[in-house]
Structures are given as C-alpha cells and as structure tokens.
Tab-separated table of C-alpha atoms in Angstrom:
chain	number	residue	atom	x	y	z
A	14	MET	CA	62.144	281.528	288.375
A	15	ASP	CA	65.244	280.198	286.605
A	16	LEU	CA	64.962	276.442	286.059
A	17	ARG	CA	68.478	275.965	287.438
A	18	THR	CA	67.384	277.465	290.765
A	19	THR	CA	64.323	275.211	290.798
A	20	ILE	CA	66.509	272.141	290.232
A	21	ILE	CA	68.890	273.108	293.056
A	22	ASP	CA	65.959	273.726	295.428
A	23	ASN	CA	64.360	270.370	294.559
A	24	ILE	CA	67.623	268.477	295.095
A	25	SER	CA	68.196	270.298	298.377
A	26	MET	CA	64.756	269.260	299.619
A	27	SER	CA	65.507	265.636	298.711
A	28	VAL	CA	68.813	265.385	300.612
A	29	ARG	CA	68.192	267.823	303.470
A	30	ALA	CA	67.337	265.012	305.906
A	31	ILE	CA	70.669	263.215	305.462
A	32	LEU	CA	73.060	266.188	305.262
A	33	THR	CA	74.252	268.749	307.719
A	34	ASP	CA	73.701	272.415	306.956
A	35	GLU	CA	77.346	272.777	305.929
A	36	GLN	CA	77.161	269.731	303.653
A	37	LEU	CA	73.906	270.955	302.119
A	38	GLN	CA	75.434	274.358	301.433
A	39	ALA	CA	78.419	272.687	299.788
A	40	VAL	CA	76.116	270.667	297.508
A	41	GLN	CA	74.139	273.786	296.584
A	42	ASP	CA	77.325	275.702	295.793
A	43	ALA	CA	78.669	272.846	293.654
A	44	LEU	CA	75.409	272.561	291.718
A	45	THR	CA	75.309	276.319	291.160
A	46	LEU	CA	78.820	276.301	289.687
A	47	GLN	CA	78.183	273.290	287.441
A	48	LEU	CA	74.759	274.355	286.166
A	49	ASN	CA	75.943	277.858	285.363
A	50	ALA	CA	77.421	276.587	282.087
A	51	TYR	CA	74.062	275.276	280.836
A	52	GLU	CA	70.780	276.650	279.543
A	53	ILE	CA	68.005	274.379	280.773
A	54	GLN	CA	64.540	274.002	279.264
A	55	GLU	CA	61.612	272.061	280.623
A	56	ARG	CA	60.690	268.990	278.637
A	57	THR	CA	57.377	269.434	276.851
A	58	THR	CA	54.739	266.756	276.986
A	59	GLU	CA	52.903	268.002	273.900
A	60	VAL	CA	52.497	265.461	271.116
A	61	THR	CA	54.130	266.391	267.806
A	62	VAL	CA	51.844	265.349	264.972
A	63	ILE	CA	53.681	263.839	261.983
A	64	ASP	CA	51.493	263.249	258.948
A	65	ASN	CA	52.621	259.902	257.557
A	66	THR	CA	49.298	259.027	255.969
A	67	PRO	CA	49.471	257.411	252.510
A	68	ASP	CA	47.896	260.469	250.877
A	69	SER	CA	50.451	262.752	252.530
A	70	MET	CA	53.333	260.535	251.423
A	71	LEU	CA	51.975	260.472	247.878
A	72	SER	CA	51.775	264.270	247.838
A	73	LYS	CA	55.411	264.521	248.951
A	74	PHE	CA	56.449	261.999	246.292
A	75	LEU	CA	54.664	263.978	243.571
A	76	ALA	CA	56.313	267.172	244.795
A	77	THR	CA	59.684	265.443	244.436
A	78	LYS	CA	58.855	264.485	240.850
A	79	ARG	CA	57.952	268.074	240.043
A	80	ILE	CA	61.264	269.254	241.499
A	81	GLU	CA	63.028	266.676	239.295
A	82	GLY	CA	61.469	268.395	236.285
A	83	LYS	CA	58.838	265.831	235.337
A	84	SER	CA	56.021	267.204	233.201
A	85	GLU	CA	52.633	267.769	234.812
A	86	ALA	CA	51.169	265.041	232.593
A	87	THR	CA	53.743	262.552	233.925
A	88	VAL	CA	53.114	263.639	237.522
A	89	GLN	CA	49.386	263.171	236.952
A	90	ARG	CA	49.963	259.613	235.693
A	91	TYR	CA	51.924	258.830	238.863
A	92	ARG	CA	49.143	260.319	240.968
A	93	ASP	CA	46.299	258.492	239.237
A	94	ALA	CA	48.020	255.094	239.390
A	95	CYS	CA	49.234	255.341	242.998
A	96	TYR	CA	46.134	257.046	244.412
A	97	LEU	CA	43.847	254.306	243.089
A	98	MET	CA	46.140	251.576	244.411
A	99	ILE	CA	46.415	253.183	247.874
A	100	HIS	CA	42.667	253.557	248.268
A	101	SER	CA	41.947	250.088	246.902
A	102	LEU	CA	44.320	248.270	249.262
A	103	CYS	CA	43.388	250.426	252.302
A	104	LYS	CA	46.573	249.552	254.199
A	105	PRO	CA	49.447	251.565	255.653
A	106	LEU	CA	52.209	251.843	253.064
A	107	TYR	CA	54.700	249.914	255.216
A	108	GLU	CA	52.272	246.954	255.356
A	109	ILE	CA	51.781	246.654	251.581
A	110	THR	CA	53.402	243.475	250.262
A	111	THR	CA	54.490	242.238	246.851
A	112	TYR	CA	51.501	239.903	246.889
A	113	ASP	CA	49.154	242.855	247.493
A	114	LEU	CA	50.498	244.624	244.412
A	115	ARG	CA	50.378	241.484	242.253
A	116	TYR	CA	46.781	240.864	243.255
A	117	TYR	CA	45.863	244.499	242.646
A	118	LEU	CA	47.373	244.465	239.139
A	119	ALA	CA	45.680	241.156	238.281
A	120	ASP	CA	42.321	242.461	239.495
A	121	TYR	CA	42.843	245.768	237.654
A	122	LYS	CA	43.451	243.912	234.404
A	123	ARG	CA	40.422	241.658	234.928
A	124	CYS	CA	38.041	244.522	235.705
A	125	ARG	CA	39.305	247.099	233.219
A	126	LYS	CA	40.378	244.825	230.364
A	127	VAL	CA	43.633	246.726	229.857
A	128	SER	CA	46.618	245.482	227.866
A	129	ASN	CA	49.809	244.202	229.471
A	130	ARG	CA	51.576	247.281	228.105
A	131	THR	CA	49.212	249.557	230.044
A	132	LEU	CA	49.507	247.351	233.125
A	133	ASP	CA	53.301	247.525	233.043
A	134	GLY	CA	53.079	251.312	232.889
A	135	ILE	CA	51.078	251.224	236.131
A	136	ARG	CA	53.659	248.881	237.662
A	137	ARG	CA	56.405	251.368	236.800
A	138	CYS	CA	54.477	254.095	238.645
A	139	PHE	CA	54.258	251.875	241.740
A	140	SER	CA	57.948	251.043	241.496
A	141	SER	CA	58.953	254.701	241.369
A	142	PHE	CA	56.748	255.498	244.378
A	143	PHE	CA	57.968	252.639	246.576
A	144	ASN	CA	61.598	253.183	245.552
A	145	TRP	CA	61.228	256.758	246.802
A	146	LEU	CA	59.587	255.611	250.055
A	147	SER	CA	62.422	253.141	250.621
A	148	ALA	CA	65.141	255.695	249.835
A	149	GLU	CA	63.540	258.159	252.267
A	150	GLY	CA	63.459	255.523	255.007
A	151	LEU	CA	59.664	255.646	255.217
A	152	ILE	CA	59.204	251.894	254.683
A	153	GLY	CA	61.346	248.966	255.735
A	154	ARG	CA	60.963	246.648	252.768
A	155	ASN	CA	60.291	247.679	249.187
A	156	PRO	CA	57.430	245.487	247.864
A	157	CYS	CA	58.321	246.397	244.268
A	158	ALA	CA	61.811	244.903	244.541
A	159	ALA	CA	60.357	241.485	243.707
A	160	LEU	CA	57.674	242.775	241.310
A	161	SER	CA	58.886	241.718	237.873
A	162	GLN	CA	58.306	243.589	234.643
A	163	ILE	CA	55.087	242.589	232.910
A	164	LYS	CA	55.880	241.229	229.475
A	165	TYR	CA	53.854	242.379	226.502
A	166	THR	CA	53.925	241.964	222.755
A	167	LYS	CA	55.635	244.884	221.084
A	168	VAL	CA	53.507	245.802	218.104
A	169	VAL	CA	55.368	247.388	215.204
A	170	LYS	CA	53.674	250.730	214.604
A	171	LYS	CA	53.871	251.677	210.955
A	172	PRO	CA	54.372	255.212	209.678
A	173	TYR	CA	52.116	256.805	207.086
A	174	THR	CA	52.807	255.785	203.515
A	175	GLY	CA	53.338	258.424	200.842
A	176	PRO	CA	49.871	257.882	199.310
A	177	GLU	CA	48.231	258.052	202.763
A	178	MET	CA	49.845	261.414	203.472
A	179	GLU	CA	48.637	262.759	200.129
A	180	ARG	CA	45.089	261.543	200.756
A	181	LEU	CA	45.104	263.208	204.181
A	182	LYS	CA	46.219	266.523	202.702
A	183	GLN	CA	43.539	266.307	200.027
A	184	ALA	CA	40.909	265.678	202.737
A	185	CYS	CA	41.681	268.970	204.521
A	186	THR	CA	38.795	271.442	204.374
A	187	SER	CA	40.666	274.515	205.665
A	188	ILE	CA	44.060	276.109	205.176
A	189	ARG	CA	44.605	275.724	208.916
A	190	ASP	CA	44.247	271.957	208.758
A	191	LEU	CA	46.612	271.701	205.793
A	192	ALA	CA	49.156	273.888	207.589
A	193	LEU	CA	48.765	271.711	210.692
A	194	LEU	CA	49.458	268.461	208.804
A	195	GLU	CA	52.503	269.910	207.081
A	196	PHE	CA	53.772	271.291	210.392
A	197	LEU	CA	53.297	267.975	212.208
A	198	TYR	CA	55.363	266.084	209.653
A	199	ALA	CA	58.068	268.683	209.019
A	200	SER	CA	58.730	269.447	212.698
A	201	GLY	CA	58.285	266.010	214.243
A	202	CYS	CA	56.799	267.798	217.258
A	203	ARG	CA	54.827	266.219	220.042
A	204	VAL	CA	51.274	267.558	220.297
A	205	SER	CA	52.036	268.964	223.749
A	206	GLU	CA	54.838	271.004	222.180
A	207	ILE	CA	52.705	272.350	219.340
A	208	VAL	CA	49.873	273.588	221.554
A	209	ARG	CA	52.326	275.780	223.491
A	210	LEU	CA	53.757	277.465	220.396
A	211	ASN	CA	52.920	281.058	219.514
A	212	ARG	CA	53.092	282.783	216.153
A	213	SER	CA	56.097	284.778	217.324
A	214	ASP	CA	58.043	281.563	218.008
A	215	ILE	CA	58.431	280.779	214.299
A	216	ASN	CA	61.507	282.182	212.592
A	217	PHE	CA	60.625	282.279	208.901
A	218	LEU	CA	64.131	283.417	207.929
A	219	THR	CA	66.030	280.565	209.572
A	220	ARG	CA	63.105	278.135	209.071
A	221	ASP	CA	63.094	276.930	212.656
A	222	ALA	CA	61.592	277.417	216.109
A	223	VAL	CA	62.412	276.593	219.721
A	224	VAL	CA	59.980	274.328	221.569
A	225	LEU	CA	59.727	273.258	225.193
A	226	GLY	CA	59.790	269.465	225.275
A	227	LYS	CA	59.651	266.748	227.909
A	228	GLY	CA	61.291	267.593	231.191
A	229	ASN	CA	61.048	271.285	230.288
A	230	LYS	CA	64.007	270.897	227.921
A	231	GLU	CA	64.278	273.310	225.028
A	232	ARG	CA	65.205	272.135	221.545
A	233	THR	CA	65.235	273.560	218.053
A	234	ILE	CA	62.827	272.184	215.464
A	235	TYR	CA	63.183	272.676	211.729
A	236	LEU	CA	60.610	273.273	209.011
A	237	THR	CA	60.547	272.576	205.288
A	238	PRO	CA	59.854	275.328	202.729
A	239	VAL	CA	56.511	273.663	201.943
A	240	ALA	CA	55.465	273.611	205.605
A	241	LEU	CA	56.452	277.264	206.004
A	242	MET	CA	54.501	278.234	202.883
A	243	HIS	CA	51.279	276.651	204.156
A	244	LEU	CA	51.865	278.063	207.642
A	245	GLN	CA	52.365	281.564	206.243
A	246	ASP	CA	49.184	281.277	204.146
A	247	TYR	CA	47.246	280.251	207.248
A	248	LEU	CA	48.652	283.020	209.455
A	249	ASN	CA	48.059	285.669	206.771
A	250	ALA	CA	44.415	284.615	206.494
A	251	ARG	CA	43.721	284.808	210.238
A	252	THR	CA	41.716	287.732	211.583
A	253	ASP	CA	41.896	286.887	215.302
A	254	SER	CA	44.376	288.342	217.777
A	255	ASN	CA	45.188	285.093	219.587
A	256	PRO	CA	48.994	284.718	219.815
A	257	ALA	CA	48.669	280.913	219.525
A	258	LEU	CA	50.236	279.352	216.440
A	259	PHE	CA	47.125	277.243	215.843
A	260	ALA	CA	43.692	278.446	216.961
A	261	GLY	CA	40.061	277.390	216.612
A	262	LEU	CA	38.304	278.145	213.343
A	263	LYS	CA	35.295	279.685	215.070
A	264	ALA	CA	35.036	282.597	217.514
A	265	PRO	CA	36.383	283.136	220.112
A	266	HIS	CA	39.304	281.414	218.287
A	267	LYS	CA	40.810	279.805	221.376
A	268	ARG	CA	44.232	278.172	221.314
A	269	LEU	CA	43.912	274.743	219.716
A	270	SER	CA	44.267	272.131	222.469
A	271	LYS	CA	45.782	268.647	222.408
A	272	ALA	CA	42.293	267.144	222.248
A	273	GLY	CA	41.360	269.626	219.522
A	274	ILE	CA	44.288	268.574	217.327
A	275	GLU	CA	43.574	264.877	217.883
A	276	THR	CA	39.887	265.324	216.999
A	277	THR	CA	40.774	267.331	213.889
A	278	LEU	CA	43.082	264.580	212.636
A	279	LYS	CA	40.503	261.865	213.292
A	280	GLN	CA	37.982	263.779	211.200
A	281	ILE	CA	40.501	264.267	208.391
A	282	GLY	CA	41.394	260.574	208.514
A	283	LYS	CA	37.745	259.576	208.287
A	284	ARG	CA	37.224	261.750	205.201
A	285	ALA	CA	40.433	260.435	203.632
A	286	GLY	CA	39.666	256.795	204.359
A	287	VAL	CA	42.950	256.378	206.254
A	288	GLU	CA	42.921	254.318	209.451
A	289	ASN	CA	44.703	255.043	212.718
A	290	VAL	CA	45.251	258.742	212.064
A	291	HIS	CA	46.751	260.587	215.023
A	292	PRO	CA	49.389	263.319	215.499
A	293	HIS	CA	52.116	261.093	216.935
A	294	ARG	CA	52.152	258.984	213.787
A	295	TYR	CA	53.539	261.971	211.870
A	296	ARG	CA	56.447	262.076	214.328
A	297	ARG	CA	57.104	258.386	213.715
A	298	THR	CA	56.863	258.916	209.959
A	299	LEU	CA	59.436	261.712	209.970
A	300	ALA	CA	61.889	259.612	212.009
A	301	THR	CA	61.491	256.625	209.688
A	302	ASN	CA	61.865	258.679	206.513
A	303	LEU	CA	64.953	260.476	207.804
A	304	LEU	CA	66.693	257.184	208.580
A	305	ASP	CA	65.575	255.598	205.306
A	306	ARG	CA	67.176	258.493	203.445
A	307	GLY	CA	70.497	258.151	205.222
A	308	ALA	CA	70.250	260.439	208.252
A	309	ASN	CA	72.392	259.588	211.272
A	310	ILE	CA	70.331	258.117	214.110
A	311	GLN	CA	71.948	260.515	216.597
A	312	ASP	CA	70.806	263.466	214.482
A	313	VAL	CA	67.301	262.003	214.302
A	314	ALA	CA	67.274	261.583	218.092
A	315	THR	CA	68.253	265.247	218.479
A	316	ILE	CA	65.507	266.355	216.084
A	317	LEU	CA	62.910	264.375	218.037
A	318	GLY	CA	64.249	265.375	221.454
A	319	HIS	CA	65.144	261.846	222.544
A	320	ALA	CA	67.723	261.464	225.311
A	321	ASP	CA	68.115	257.737	224.575
A	322	LEU	CA	68.857	256.288	221.119
A	323	LYS	CA	66.824	253.196	222.036
A	324	THR	CA	63.713	255.361	222.061
A	325	THR	CA	64.513	256.567	218.549
A	326	GLN	CA	65.011	252.987	217.357
A	327	ILE	CA	61.593	252.035	218.716
A	328	TYR	CA	60.038	254.914	216.782
A	329	CYS	CA	61.438	253.871	213.426
A	330	TYR	CA	59.802	251.291	211.212
A	331	ILE	CA	62.318	249.342	209.147
A	332	SER	CA	60.689	248.088	205.962
A	333	GLN	CA	61.572	244.638	204.676
A	334	GLN	CA	62.369	246.186	201.300
A	335	ASN	CA	65.097	248.286	202.909
A	336	VAL	CA	66.457	245.277	204.782
A	337	GLN	CA	66.523	243.239	201.574
A	338	ALA	CA	68.233	246.050	199.656
A	339	ALA	CA	70.867	246.430	202.382
A	340	TYR	CA	71.534	242.696	202.356
A	341	ARG	CA	71.976	242.546	198.589
A	342	ARG	CA	74.217	245.619	198.659
A	343	TYR	CA	76.587	244.520	201.425
A	344	ALA	CA	76.370	240.728	201.829
A	345	ALA	CA	77.789	239.680	198.479
C-alpha cells in the first residue's frame, strides 16, 4: 500500500469521532491533494555504523598523505609515530590533551634514549595528524596547538675531505663499488633515487639521467666524465640480465637495495679507516664543493632536488678558511 494512503487512513481513524462524515471526507480529500506532490518514505530505525576508531582515523589520515604525494617512507614514519602514541595513550582521539602528548614524549625519550632531534620529528608527525583531525572536524580542540617545538643542538655535519674520498676509492675491492662511489658524488643522488635507477636510464651522450625524487618529482641529474667512465666499465663487465643500474655481486644478482648500499659503504669506510661513511655524506660533499667553487645556491638546490633554499644551506658546510678568505677579500 502507498504510504500516503496509510497516512490518510491513520489520520481519518484519529479524527473520525469528532467529525461528521462530510467533514471527514473533506479532510481526506484535502490530504490527498496535498500529499500528491510528495514521495514519502518510512523512517528506518536501523543504526548506521560510523567507524571513528583511532585506527580508522589514522588510516584515513595516511591515505590523505598518499594522495598529497608523500613518499611511502614518509607515510610509514607518520604511521609508526602515531600508531604507537594512539595505542600507548589508549584514549579516544578527541580526549587526548596537550599534557598527554607532553607526557608521552617525555616517557618515550626516557625509555628509548632518543635525541631531541628525533623526538621533535615524532612531534611533527603528531602535529600533522591532529591538524588534519581538526581540519576535518573530527576533534574539537587540537592538542598540538600548544605543543611547542622541541629544541635541539644542530650539529654541523662535515663533508668528506679530498684525502678521505681518495682513501675510500682506494679501498674499493670491485669495479662496482668504485663506480658506485663515483656515481654517488657526481650525481648527488639520494640512496632511494639510486636504487630505482635502471641501466637504460643513463644517457651516456648527454651525461645525465632522470630520477624520481621526493614527492614523486622528476629531476635531471648530471654525471662527470670520470663517473661515466667507471660506470661504463662496471656495466660492460656485468654478465647478469638485471635491468638495475647497480646489482649484487653474487648470483642471483638482485637489485642493490638501500640497505645494501649503506652496508657496502660502511665496509669500504672500515677498510679505508674513514669514520662516518654513509651515502648521504656524498650528497652533502657535492653541495659544499659546488658552492665553494662559486656555484649559485639556486642551481645547487635544483641539482639536489630541494624545494627550499634553507634545506640547501643546511646541507652545506662552510669552512672557516673560506669565511676568512671572503673577509680579507671584501672587508678591506
């Protein structure tokens, strides 16, 4: 039966005792005319389940970060930091206070003995998460609004010296490792960018290649004649069919991973007697050397794939000798 008919019948039953037959008919006719313009549905009493659990909200936040183009490594850092906090506090997100977060960070530092720099990185993850919750209207008050930045001592990270780079090259026991060191310095690539490169990506004629950097942004990297020479020697000597630019020395010659490159450099550094050897230090060394030799900082930022010049400035180590020379040249 049409719901409109049911409504008219129910109303008629309710007023039948106080109306004459003519009056009742008039009411029924009026209702029929008025209700004809509407489609009527019965209200459901079923409960709609909305998943607003902390884990569900975190998943939606991470999905948003992926849509924004954040790398999977960055998304994973957000997940690790926020997941641990959520399950340590064991409270609904809207009940978490600034004090809760301060206590959590203090306890995290005490138990894990992490540096303030690491702790501030965790705080930034929280801030991004709660800012998103607040913007989406999922919480009333943002507990991170009053959570100040954690101050830490900024240690000046030095690049490799010329003699250190020579000792590292001399400590290489394979043409692959020598090609890798030359490539790291000449390109200024991040390790994550190198591991994705294939042999076919290198243009030996134009001495460059296109890499996929942070935020899935493409950029062109450049190579020196020396780096290309060692790379060509390595590729010519390979007998495997792996398309990867750098592969394992032993069968099945898998693509060299981030951990594989880092381990290789540590071993080379140990043989060379050079401390603190890691891939990223080559990137810092290239940036410093380019600026020392007169390159424009904007060009250096483009080479490194930095969107912000401040990041490039942090990378570069300014030697006191250069500062002194600049003073004597321009101050007098």
